[in-house]
mmCIF file of C-alpha atoms in Angstrom:
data_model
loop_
_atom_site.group_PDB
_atom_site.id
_atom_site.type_symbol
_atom_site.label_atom_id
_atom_site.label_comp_id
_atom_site.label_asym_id
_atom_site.label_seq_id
_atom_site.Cartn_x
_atom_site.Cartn_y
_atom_site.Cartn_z
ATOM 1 C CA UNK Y 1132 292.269 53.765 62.391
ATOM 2 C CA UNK Y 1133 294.217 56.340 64.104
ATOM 3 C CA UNK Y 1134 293.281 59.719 65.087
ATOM 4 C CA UNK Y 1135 295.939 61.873 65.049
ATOM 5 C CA UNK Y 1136 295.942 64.946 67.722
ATOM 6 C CA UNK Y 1137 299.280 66.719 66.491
ATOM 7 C CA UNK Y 1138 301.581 66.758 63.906
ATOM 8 C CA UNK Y 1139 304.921 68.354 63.178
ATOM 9 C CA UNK Y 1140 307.500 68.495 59.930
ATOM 10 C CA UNK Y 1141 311.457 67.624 60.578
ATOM 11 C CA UNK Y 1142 313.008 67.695 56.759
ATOM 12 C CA UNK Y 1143 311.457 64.978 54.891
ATOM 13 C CA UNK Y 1144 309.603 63.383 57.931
ATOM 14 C CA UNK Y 1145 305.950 64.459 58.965
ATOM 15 C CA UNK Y 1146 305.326 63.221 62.886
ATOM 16 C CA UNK Y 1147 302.258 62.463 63.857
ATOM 17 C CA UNK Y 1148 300.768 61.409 67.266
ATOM 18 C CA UNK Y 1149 297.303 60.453 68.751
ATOM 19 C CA UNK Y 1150 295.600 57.195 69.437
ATOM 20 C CA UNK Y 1151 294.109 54.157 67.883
ATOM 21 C CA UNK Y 1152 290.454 54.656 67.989
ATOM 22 C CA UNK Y 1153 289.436 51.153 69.720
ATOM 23 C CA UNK Y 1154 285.798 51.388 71.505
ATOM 24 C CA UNK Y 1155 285.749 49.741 74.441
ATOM 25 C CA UNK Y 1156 282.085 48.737 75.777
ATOM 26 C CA UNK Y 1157 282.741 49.705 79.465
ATOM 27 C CA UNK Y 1158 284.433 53.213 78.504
ATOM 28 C CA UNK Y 1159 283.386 54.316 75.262
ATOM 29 C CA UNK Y 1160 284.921 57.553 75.440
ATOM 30 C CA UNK Y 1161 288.041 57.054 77.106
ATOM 31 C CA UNK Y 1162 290.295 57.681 73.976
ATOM 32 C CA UNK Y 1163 288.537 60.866 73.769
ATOM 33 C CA UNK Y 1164 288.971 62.081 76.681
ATOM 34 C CA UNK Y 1165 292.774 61.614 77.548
ATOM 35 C CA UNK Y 1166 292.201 58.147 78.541
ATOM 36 C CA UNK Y 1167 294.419 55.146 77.304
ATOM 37 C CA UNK Y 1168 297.588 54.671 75.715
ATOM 38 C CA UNK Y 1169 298.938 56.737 72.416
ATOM 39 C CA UNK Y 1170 300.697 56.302 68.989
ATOM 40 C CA UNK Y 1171 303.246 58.092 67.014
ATOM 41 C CA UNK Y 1172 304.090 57.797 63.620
ATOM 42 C CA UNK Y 1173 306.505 58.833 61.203
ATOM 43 C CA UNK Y 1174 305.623 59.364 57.859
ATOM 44 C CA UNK Y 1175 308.234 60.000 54.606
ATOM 45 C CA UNK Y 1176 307.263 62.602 52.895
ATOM 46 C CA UNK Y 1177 308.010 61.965 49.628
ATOM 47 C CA UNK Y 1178 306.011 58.302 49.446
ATOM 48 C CA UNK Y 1179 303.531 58.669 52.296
ATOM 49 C CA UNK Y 1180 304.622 55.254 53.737
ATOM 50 C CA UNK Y 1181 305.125 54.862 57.189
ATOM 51 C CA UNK Y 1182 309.053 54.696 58.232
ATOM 52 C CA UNK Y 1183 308.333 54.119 62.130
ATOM 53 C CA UNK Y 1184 305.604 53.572 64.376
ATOM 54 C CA UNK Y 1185 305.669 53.207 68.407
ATOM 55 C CA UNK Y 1186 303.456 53.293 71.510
ATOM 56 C CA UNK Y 1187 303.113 56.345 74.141
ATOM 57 C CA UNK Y 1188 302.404 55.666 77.728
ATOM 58 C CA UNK Y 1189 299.263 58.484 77.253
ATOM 59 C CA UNK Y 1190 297.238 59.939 74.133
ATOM 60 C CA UNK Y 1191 299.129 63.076 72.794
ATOM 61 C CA UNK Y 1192 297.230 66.746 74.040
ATOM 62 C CA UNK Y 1193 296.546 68.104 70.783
ATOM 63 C CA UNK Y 1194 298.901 69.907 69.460
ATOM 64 C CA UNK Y 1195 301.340 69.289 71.899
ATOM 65 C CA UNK Y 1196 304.526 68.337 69.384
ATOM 66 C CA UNK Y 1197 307.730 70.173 69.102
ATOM 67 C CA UNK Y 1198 310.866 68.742 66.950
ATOM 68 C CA UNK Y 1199 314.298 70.271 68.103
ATOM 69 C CA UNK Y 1200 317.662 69.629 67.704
ATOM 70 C CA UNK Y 1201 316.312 66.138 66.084
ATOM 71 C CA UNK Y 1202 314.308 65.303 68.395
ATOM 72 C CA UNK Y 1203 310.489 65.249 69.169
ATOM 73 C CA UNK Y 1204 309.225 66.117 72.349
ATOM 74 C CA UNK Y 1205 305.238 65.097 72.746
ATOM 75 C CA UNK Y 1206 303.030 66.084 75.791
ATOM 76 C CA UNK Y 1207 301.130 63.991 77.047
ATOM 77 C CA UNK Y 1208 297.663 63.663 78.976
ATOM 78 C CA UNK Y 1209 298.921 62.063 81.920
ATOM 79 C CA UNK Y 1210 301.416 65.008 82.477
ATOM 80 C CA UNK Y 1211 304.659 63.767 81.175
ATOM 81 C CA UNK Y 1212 306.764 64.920 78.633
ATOM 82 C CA UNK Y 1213 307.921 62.272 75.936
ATOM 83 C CA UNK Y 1214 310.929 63.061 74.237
ATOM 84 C CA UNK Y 1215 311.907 60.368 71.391
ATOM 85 C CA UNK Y 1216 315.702 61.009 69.558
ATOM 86 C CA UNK Y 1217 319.225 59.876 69.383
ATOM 87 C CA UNK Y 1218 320.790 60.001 73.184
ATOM 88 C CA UNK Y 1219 324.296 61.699 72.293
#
């Protein structure tokens, strides 16, 4: 399962970000604390069905998610900024 930190709503598309909830034995709590690697997903929102689904180098700070301009920009707990969108 996935538990999402932050979400956001660009026209028919719902964004949501967070991690994959995945205990580890030797760091139980690492997802929990900013520890680990992320997920985004986007989500129609007319069928609920999931149109796209990628990786982030770091889990999501909650509520860290903007969409501009079509783009998403995500921040991140290991202090970047992710921004996912057509170059132009």
């Amino acid at each position: 399962p996935i538990r999402f930190e932050a979400f956001a709503l660009a026209n028919n598309v719902l964004v949501g970000c967070g991690f994959e909830v995945k205990l580890q034995s030797s760091d139980p709590l690492a997802p929990f604390e900013g520890r680990g690697q992320g997920v985004a997903c986007l989500f129609s929102t007319e069928t609920g069905e999931i149109l796209s689904k990628f990786g982030l180098p770091s889990i999501p700070i909650f509520d860290g998610i903007a969409v501009a301009y079509g783009r998403i920009y995500m921040s991140l707990h290991n202090g970047s900024i992710v921004c996912i969108g057509k170059q132009k």
